[in-house]
Amino acid sequence: MPSSTVRNARREITGFSNPTVKYLRSLREKKHRKREGVFLAEGLRLLTDARECGHVPQMLVMAAGRDPHPLIDALEDTVAAAGGEVIVTSPDILSKITGKDNPQSVAGVFAEFDTSLASLNRSAAKIWLVAQALRDPGNLGTMLRTGDAIGAGGLILIDDCADPFSVEAVRASMGAVFTQKLARATFDEFLPWLRGGDGQLVAASLRDAVPYRGAPYAAPSFVMVGNESQGLPEAYEMACDLRVTMPMKGRADSLNAAVAAAVLGYEVLEAMRS
Amino acid sequence: MPSSTVRNARREITGFSNPTVKYLRSLREKKHRKREGVFLAEGLRLLTDARECGHVPQMLVMAAGRDPHPLIDALEDTVAAAGGEVIVTSPDILSKITGKDNPQSVAGVFAEFDTSLASLNRSAAKIWLVAQALRDPGNLGTMLRTGDAIGAGGLILIDDCADPFSVEAVRASMGAVFTQKLARATFDEFLPWLRGGDGQLVAASLRDAVPYRGAPYAAPSFVMVGNESQGLPEAYEMACDLRVTMPMKGRADSLNAAVAAAVLGYEVLEAMRS
């Protein structure tokens, strides 16, 4: 359909107390996201990545008075053609919705994905990242972003992790929430699933470990990092096929969780290339 | 002096409106830290690291009713012996001071360090980390933590970076703010300083770059990452002695700044070892 027709479907919102604004703002809280089964993502780059990966928002929110941009037009056309809603509002209201002082020019409401282990195809990638009880949404998003960079298949969240659909995690993922697969499970669910097929479970550890450089990584390799303060439970480390150590030359005995995943992830990537 | 004598110097604070509590809370804002020339650090592990590196807080704040701990006693003795002040207060007030729901049992007020380039001894380490216009205090603290792990000499902050003495940066550094040297400079100050001695400036780049793996790193290597959204200015990349690329297998063309510094930092560390 011609885009002039499509653009007639825009709805304008001017008041902070509008129910749609309240609905959108509520999505910054986990309980509301969970109830609605949706999450919020912001930014033209991120929404364009989403569109190109086949994720079309149910609702597109645009700031009024923005400069025209062919990618925004493309987003608007895609959303309208899919039967979604296009909202135009003030930059102030968009700022209120995303909780950011300098809001991006667009935000979208997306349906949450299937995050069951069953939805993963382990042979689709040589590397998978696994996070256990990761509490920081920024670390979680950063792991998704790193996963995209190293060509991982996705991120498996073990036990009680931060919500991957939080605004902070989605933002830190820089769009990788749309390109990486996501699964959530307890360790007791994950381990039998892993053992039901090929897969090497790898973790950084101080226990009975070999140097991370040149370790015998094997695809598909599941690279696991633990909670920010506690690290991995000993039983989880012991269930690994490969435990590796990274040099720690200073006073500290651990790295930031997202950093550890990245250093190890790049090492596994190099091993898979050679 | 016997610690029983020392502990008589404790001052108890029970009210939220106490001027000392207001002073301590004010240190969460940069302008107050700057005016006072001090910063706040929290946690027994972190304060013990500080003490063992020769950094004694001017003021030590302890939660009342804590379980006795020899490391807290050691801290208290060191602070009192150095003429510092020891404050005992409620967990609620300590929580208010640090802005954390589950406060650590201790916090300390430390004098800011000399952060001039002149204070750095470049031959003290083979690796130095450099961050340009880094805006996120968490990323900054994480870079300090990574620097400690790879045996870097310290972190050089170029142009307008987040405050390394913010509560968030100090927290994310996990104590490395006390073990790593810190310097702040504009790029126009940094480059002549660098060229006044040995030093290879390295950055991840897409311009005229070689693969990061096996690149000709040379000590002392100054590993530079750029701003979270903009990356490094082209002129800064062009001033580098070595530009390296990391594999990017997905849709994104960059890593989180702290992640990039870590992956590159570990690669340089490996090159220096072999």
XYZ file of C-alpha atoms in Angstrom:
548
model
C 0.000 0.000 0.000
C 1.273 3.547 -0.645
C 2.966 5.047 2.349
C 0.777 8.175 2.303
C -2.150 5.901 3.146
C -0.200 4.120 5.825
C 0.814 7.327 7.532
C -2.847 8.234 8.033
C -2.821 5.526 10.697
C -0.659 7.633 13.002
C -2.093 8.505 16.364
C -0.913 11.653 18.095
C -0.455 11.806 21.869
C 0.168 15.134 23.565
C -0.576 14.501 27.252
C 1.604 12.842 29.887
C -1.499 11.350 31.494
C -2.610 9.545 28.342
C -3.269 5.837 29.090
C -0.906 4.740 26.306
C 1.901 6.787 27.856
C 1.152 5.160 31.203
C 1.184 1.741 29.557
C 4.520 2.431 27.860
C 6.086 3.781 31.036
C 4.854 0.743 32.964
C 6.985 -1.469 30.694
C 10.069 -0.273 32.533
C 8.942 -2.559 35.360
C 9.403 -6.303 35.085
C 5.987 -7.263 36.450
C 4.237 -5.189 33.806
C 6.441 -6.550 31.013
C 5.724 -10.057 32.209
C 1.982 -9.475 32.411
C 1.851 -7.978 28.926
C 4.451 -10.299 27.377
C 6.166 -7.364 25.702
C 9.235 -5.180 26.118
C 10.468 -1.763 25.080
C 13.408 -1.037 22.806
C 14.600 2.371 21.686
C 16.744 3.911 19.017
C 16.661 3.971 15.240
C 19.705 1.754 14.822
C 18.344 -0.847 17.204
C 14.825 -0.832 15.746
C 16.257 -1.098 12.252
C 18.374 -4.086 13.313
C 15.224 -5.611 14.786
C 13.259 -5.052 11.585
C 15.990 -6.554 9.442
C 15.996 -9.617 11.727
C 12.237 -9.979 11.310
C 11.145 -8.391 14.600
C 8.406 -5.844 13.973
C 7.147 -3.801 16.935
C 3.485 -4.014 17.870
C 3.643 -0.315 18.552
C 6.051 2.288 17.221
C 6.492 5.559 19.120
C 8.097 8.480 17.305
C 9.084 11.938 18.483
C 7.251 14.726 16.686
C 9.308 17.329 14.891
C 12.137 14.938 14.095
C 14.084 15.331 10.888
C 12.790 13.007 8.159
C 14.789 9.803 7.843
C 14.277 6.994 5.324
C 14.888 4.361 8.033
C 12.131 5.826 10.208
C 9.825 5.838 7.189
C 10.725 2.201 6.548
C 9.968 1.310 10.162
C 6.654 3.130 10.085
C 5.619 1.408 6.852
C 6.578 -2.027 8.198
C 4.692 -1.532 11.454
C 1.577 -0.208 9.765
C 1.628 -2.956 7.141
C 1.821 -5.552 9.928
C -1.236 -4.040 11.597
C 0.722 -2.368 14.366
C 0.097 1.038 15.846
C 2.138 4.153 15.104
C 2.187 6.844 17.776
C 3.593 10.338 17.422
C 4.359 12.241 20.596
C 6.556 15.010 21.991
C 10.252 14.475 22.707
C 9.467 15.186 26.398
C 6.925 12.385 26.577
C 9.260 10.012 24.716
C 11.937 10.916 27.246
C 9.518 10.100 30.070
C 8.721 6.748 28.456
C 12.321 5.612 27.974
C 13.624 7.190 31.172
C 16.444 8.809 29.266
C 17.315 12.497 29.241
C 18.247 12.555 25.592
C 15.732 10.163 24.126
C 16.245 8.471 20.826
C 13.828 9.544 18.128
C 11.937 6.246 18.158
C 10.961 3.445 20.506
C 9.051 0.244 19.904
C 7.039 -2.303 21.843
C 8.002 -5.872 20.935
C 6.534 -9.225 21.868
C 8.833 -11.222 24.146
C 10.504 -14.208 22.502
C 10.290 -17.874 23.323
C 13.071 -18.396 25.873
C 12.778 -22.149 26.341
C 15.819 -24.391 25.928
C 13.760 -26.320 23.393
C 13.809 -23.271 21.129
C 17.590 -23.477 20.734
C 19.296 -25.269 17.870
C 22.710 -25.972 19.348
C 24.266 -26.884 16.029
C 23.472 -23.422 14.655
C 26.651 -21.994 16.245
C 30.036 -23.096 17.547
C 29.858 -20.912 20.644
C 27.096 -20.261 23.143
C 27.356 -18.000 26.180
C 25.900 -19.101 29.497
C 25.379 -16.790 32.505
C 24.504 -18.039 35.953
C 22.627 -15.790 38.393
C 23.822 -12.687 36.563
C 22.274 -9.776 38.463
C 23.327 -6.750 36.461
C 21.197 -5.983 33.375
C 24.111 -4.006 31.895
C 26.354 -7.074 32.133
C 23.605 -9.183 30.585
C 23.157 -6.815 27.656
C 26.919 -6.567 27.208
C 27.124 -10.376 27.033
C 24.499 -10.384 24.282
C 26.497 -7.749 22.412
C 29.699 -9.764 22.799
C 27.859 -12.901 21.686
C 26.864 -11.151 18.476
C 30.490 -10.088 17.911
C 31.965 -13.564 18.372
C 29.274 -15.254 16.321
C 27.708 -17.010 19.298
C 24.314 -18.617 18.858
C 22.855 -16.995 21.920
C 22.830 -16.527 25.657
C 21.488 -19.071 28.117
C 20.455 -17.600 31.468
C 20.789 -20.030 34.346
C 18.970 -19.705 37.670
C 17.804 -16.258 38.803
C 19.245 -13.718 36.353
C 18.387 -10.112 35.566
C 15.576 -9.698 33.044
C 16.981 -9.700 29.490
C 13.973 -7.630 28.405
C 14.652 -4.760 30.820
C 15.318 -1.391 29.210
C 18.894 -1.461 30.583
C 19.696 -4.919 29.194
C 18.148 -4.169 25.801
C 20.052 -0.880 25.636
C 23.402 -2.461 26.607
C 22.857 -5.231 24.041
C 22.974 -2.586 21.299
C 20.438 -4.608 19.328
C 21.944 -8.031 19.961
C 18.811 -8.963 21.909
C 17.280 -9.336 18.417
C 20.163 -11.249 16.805
C 21.082 -13.643 19.636
C 18.845 -16.454 20.842
C 17.861 -16.261 24.497
C 16.968 -19.104 26.824
C 16.194 -19.252 30.530
C 16.453 -22.358 32.695
C 17.560 -23.650 36.050
C 20.869 -25.491 36.115
C 18.943 -28.684 36.810
C 17.069 -28.176 33.558
C 20.090 -26.977 31.602
C 22.511 -29.795 32.368
C 20.321 -32.694 31.138
C 19.450 -30.639 28.040
C 23.163 -30.049 27.387
C 23.987 -33.730 27.890
C 21.254 -34.680 25.458
C 23.502 -33.689 22.552
C 26.915 -32.392 21.612
C 28.297 -29.644 23.773
C 31.334 -28.793 25.858
C 30.674 -26.854 29.053
C 33.540 -24.458 29.787
C 34.097 -22.129 32.722
C 36.836 -19.943 34.100
C 37.837 -21.508 37.387
C 40.670 -21.761 39.868
C 39.883 -25.422 40.548
C 41.844 -28.050 38.637
C 42.026 -25.786 35.602
C 44.247 -25.448 32.536
C 45.442 -22.151 31.022
C 42.664 -20.567 28.942
C 45.107 -19.935 26.104
C 45.319 -22.968 23.864
C 42.914 -25.071 25.945
C 41.172 -27.924 24.059
C 37.949 -26.116 23.172
C 35.452 -28.133 21.124
C 32.357 -26.982 19.238
C 29.691 -26.367 20.261
C 31.356 -24.780 23.275
C 29.124 -23.420 26.055
C 31.101 -20.715 27.853
C 29.702 -20.141 31.340
C 30.285 -17.295 33.786
C 28.855 -16.948 37.269
C 27.228 -14.396 39.505
C 28.970 -11.022 39.924
C 29.783 -11.455 43.624
C 29.693 -15.197 44.213
C 31.052 -16.616 40.976
C 29.866 -20.086 39.980
C 28.802 -22.607 42.616
C 31.467 -25.288 43.004
C 29.076 -28.014 41.844
C 28.481 -26.126 38.588
C 32.217 -25.769 37.995
C 32.666 -29.464 38.665
C 30.003 -30.294 36.061
C 32.102 -28.544 33.403
C 33.993 -30.467 30.737
C 36.777 -27.912 30.731
C 37.931 -25.504 33.432
C 40.329 -22.783 32.401
C 42.259 -20.054 34.223
C 43.038 -16.583 32.990
C 46.128 -14.725 34.207
C 45.366 -12.489 37.189
C 48.489 -10.400 37.751
C 47.152 -8.030 40.396
C 45.445 -8.143 43.773
C 42.041 -9.167 42.486
C 41.121 -12.773 41.764
C 38.290 -12.221 39.319
C 37.161 -10.160 36.359
C 33.872 -8.417 35.707
C 31.466 -11.153 34.520
C 30.870 -9.640 31.073
C 34.618 -9.075 30.649
C 35.410 -12.679 31.597
C 32.834 -13.945 29.087
C 34.338 -11.762 26.365
C 38.001 -12.646 26.949
C 37.110 -16.333 27.098
C 34.660 -16.038 24.207
C 37.270 -14.475 21.920
C 39.745 -17.182 22.927
C 37.244 -19.888 21.990
C 36.525 -18.098 18.707
C 40.262 -18.092 17.878
C 40.497 -21.788 18.742
C 37.571 -22.565 16.435
C 39.178 -20.619 13.584
C 42.511 -22.404 13.659
C 49.284 2.047 70.991
C 46.872 -0.557 72.386
C 43.717 -0.818 70.378
C 41.512 -0.354 73.445
C 42.875 3.188 73.685
C 42.389 3.763 69.997
C 38.773 2.639 70.033
C 37.920 5.340 72.557
C 38.227 7.743 69.619
C 35.029 6.422 68.022
C 32.252 8.902 67.470
C 28.681 7.666 67.320
C 26.128 9.173 64.945
C 22.461 8.277 65.280
C 20.619 10.965 63.310
C 20.090 11.245 59.575
C 20.338 15.045 59.857
C 23.770 14.989 61.449
C 26.148 17.311 59.519
C 28.688 14.503 59.059
C 26.025 12.335 57.430
C 25.146 15.238 55.149
C 28.823 15.701 54.327
C 29.248 12.015 53.519
C 26.118 11.895 51.380
C 27.249 14.995 49.506
C 30.322 13.055 48.331
C 28.098 11.162 45.917
C 28.088 14.341 43.833
C 31.110 15.276 41.772
C 31.101 18.977 42.663
C 31.283 18.196 46.373
C 34.040 15.616 45.870
C 35.974 18.109 43.835
C 35.563 20.881 46.397
C 36.651 18.611 49.248
C 39.312 16.713 47.301
C 38.068 13.414 48.692
C 36.019 10.411 47.613
C 34.015 7.624 49.172
C 34.792 3.915 49.006
C 32.857 1.112 50.629
C 33.303 -2.501 51.606
C 35.695 -4.380 53.847
C 37.525 -6.086 51.009
C 38.045 -2.814 49.175
C 39.116 -0.848 52.256
C 41.508 -3.620 53.219
C 43.030 -3.576 49.724
C 43.381 0.191 50.108
C 45.098 -0.131 53.486
C 47.506 -2.754 52.182
C 48.364 -0.412 49.298
C 49.073 2.411 51.736
C 45.786 4.313 51.360
C 44.357 5.140 54.773
C 40.934 6.823 54.907
C 40.649 10.202 56.597
C 37.370 9.011 58.010
C 36.128 5.478 58.587
C 32.383 4.829 58.912
C 31.257 1.544 60.434
C 27.814 0.046 60.892
C 26.900 -0.522 64.536
C 25.986 -4.035 65.570
C 28.228 -5.685 63.011
C 29.907 -8.967 63.806
C 33.480 -8.432 65.005
C 36.060 -8.929 62.278
C 39.848 -8.719 62.616
C 40.110 -6.829 59.306
C 37.686 -4.165 60.559
C 39.704 -3.911 63.766
C 42.877 -3.526 61.698
C 41.256 -0.772 59.642
C 40.047 1.036 62.721
C 43.482 0.859 64.336
C 45.213 2.144 61.213
C 42.803 5.049 60.789
C 43.000 6.071 64.431
C 46.794 5.767 64.482
C 46.993 8.035 61.417
C 44.881 10.646 63.200
C 41.738 9.908 61.220
C 38.214 9.834 62.526
C 36.207 6.683 63.265
C 32.431 6.974 63.071
C 29.936 4.357 64.184
C 26.423 4.632 62.849
C 23.314 2.588 62.068
C 23.101 0.313 59.017
C 20.228 2.525 57.786
C 22.358 5.645 57.858
C 25.277 3.827 56.227
C 22.853 2.698 53.518
C 21.772 6.317 53.022
C 25.403 7.401 52.725
C 26.437 4.821 50.148
C 23.120 4.826 48.282
C 22.990 1.058 48.417
C 20.147 -1.047 49.782
C 22.410 -3.651 51.322
C 25.296 -1.541 52.510
C 28.678 -2.956 53.198
C 29.684 -2.867 56.858
C 32.276 -0.128 56.348
C 32.947 2.899 54.190
C 35.854 5.307 54.109
C 36.637 8.820 52.951
C 39.916 8.984 51.023
C 41.935 11.891 49.700
C 41.923 12.034 45.901
C 45.206 11.070 44.267
C 47.498 13.053 42.063
C 46.167 12.398 38.555
C 48.765 14.313 36.554
C 50.611 12.612 33.718
C 53.808 13.653 35.511
C 52.899 11.284 38.341
C 53.155 8.248 36.037
C 56.306 6.165 35.693
C 55.767 4.569 32.294
C 58.532 2.021 32.773
C 56.774 0.603 35.842
C 54.547 -1.585 33.634
C 54.424 -3.101 30.151
C 50.774 -2.231 29.600
C 48.778 0.925 30.253
C 45.107 1.393 29.490
C 43.874 4.635 27.945
C 40.213 5.685 27.722
C 38.996 8.586 25.651
C 35.794 10.421 26.603
C 34.518 7.375 28.475
C 31.124 8.418 29.873
C 30.041 5.424 31.897
C 31.512 5.191 35.418
C 30.825 1.440 35.426
C 32.927 1.004 32.288
C 35.640 3.151 33.851
C 35.721 1.082 37.044
C 35.671 -2.129 35.026
C 38.693 -0.921 33.048
C 40.564 -0.295 36.306
C 39.644 -3.809 37.464
C 40.819 -5.296 34.166
C 44.034 -3.256 34.381
C 44.768 -4.798 37.760
C 44.178 -8.282 36.318
C 46.482 -7.850 33.324
C 49.206 -6.169 35.365
C 48.727 -2.767 33.747
C 50.365 0.242 35.335
C 47.226 2.298 35.341
C 44.488 4.055 33.421
C 44.915 7.323 31.563
C 41.684 9.252 31.038
C 41.704 11.398 27.922
C 39.399 14.383 27.346
C 36.081 14.512 29.185
C 35.634 11.183 30.988
C 33.398 10.056 33.826
C 34.792 10.789 37.280
C 37.007 7.885 38.436
C 36.227 8.868 42.043
C 32.464 8.457 41.681
C 30.877 5.845 43.913
C 29.905 3.799 40.824
C 33.410 3.802 39.336
C 35.078 2.990 42.650
C 32.569 0.173 43.209
C 33.035 -1.312 39.720
C 36.820 -1.127 40.125
C 36.552 -3.639 42.987
C 39.479 -1.917 44.703
C 41.632 -1.439 41.620
C 41.226 2.342 42.027
C 43.813 1.876 44.792
C 46.177 -0.438 42.918
C 46.175 1.212 39.499
C 47.659 4.642 38.790
C 45.208 7.187 37.391
C 45.943 10.155 35.171
C 43.713 12.706 33.449
C 44.712 14.791 30.449
C 43.527 16.150 27.141
C 44.768 14.326 24.061
C 46.869 17.411 23.244
C 48.623 16.984 26.589
C 48.826 13.205 26.395
C 50.408 12.817 22.963
C 53.519 14.996 23.599
C 53.939 13.308 26.995
C 53.762 9.871 25.296
C 56.235 10.894 22.600
C 58.631 12.134 25.269
C 59.633 8.549 26.022
C 59.092 4.928 25.054
C 55.551 3.927 24.346
C 53.457 2.325 21.637
C 49.948 3.726 21.189
C 47.514 0.966 20.171
C 43.837 1.133 19.315
C 41.178 -1.113 17.906
C 40.229 0.392 14.579
C 38.742 -0.423 11.205
C 41.161 1.947 9.450
C 44.325 0.461 7.968
C 44.504 -2.093 10.760
C 46.119 -5.504 11.275
C 44.497 -8.452 13.072
C 44.728 -7.989 16.844
C 45.955 -11.566 17.252
C 49.715 -11.704 16.852
C 50.084 -7.974 16.121
C 53.551 -6.490 16.838
C 52.845 -5.163 20.335
C 55.806 -3.514 22.078
C 56.237 -2.536 25.722
C 55.213 -0.191 27.138
C 52.003 -0.556 25.158
C 49.283 2.061 25.665
C 45.963 0.418 24.759
C 43.363 3.055 23.930
C 39.582 2.753 23.606
C 37.158 5.509 22.692
C 33.827 6.908 23.747
C 30.901 4.496 24.113
C 28.841 5.921 21.254
C 31.351 7.743 19.063
C 34.448 5.590 19.320
C 37.808 7.300 18.885
C 38.104 10.443 16.747
C 39.810 9.620 13.458
C 42.746 11.924 14.260
C 43.394 9.981 17.475
C 43.364 6.662 15.623
C 45.749 8.090 13.058
C 48.148 9.127 15.838
C 48.417 5.476 16.921
C 51.531 3.395 16.267
C 49.448 0.286 15.794
C 45.831 -0.161 14.737
C 44.303 -3.572 15.207
C 40.968 -5.171 14.327
C 39.049 -7.725 16.308
C 36.713 -10.194 14.582
C 33.128 -8.953 14.500
C 31.024 -11.850 13.249
C 27.573 -10.380 13.789
C 25.583 -7.318 12.866
C 27.326 -4.943 15.266
C 30.593 -3.235 14.411
C 31.845 -2.528 17.922
C 32.197 -3.975 21.397
C 31.393 -2.436 24.761
C 34.354 -0.139 25.576
C 35.401 -2.027 28.722
C 35.091 -5.339 26.870
C 37.236 -4.091 23.972
C 39.906 -2.894 26.411
C 39.908 -6.280 28.136
C 40.069 -8.455 25.018
C 42.844 -6.282 23.610
C 44.581 -5.989 26.995
C 44.717 -9.763 27.438
C 46.061 -10.119 23.914
C 48.855 -7.632 24.658
C 49.586 -9.435 27.927
C 49.958 -12.734 26.046
C 52.253 -11.069 23.493
C 54.445 -9.697 26.286
C 54.703 -13.129 27.909
C 55.891 -14.963 24.829
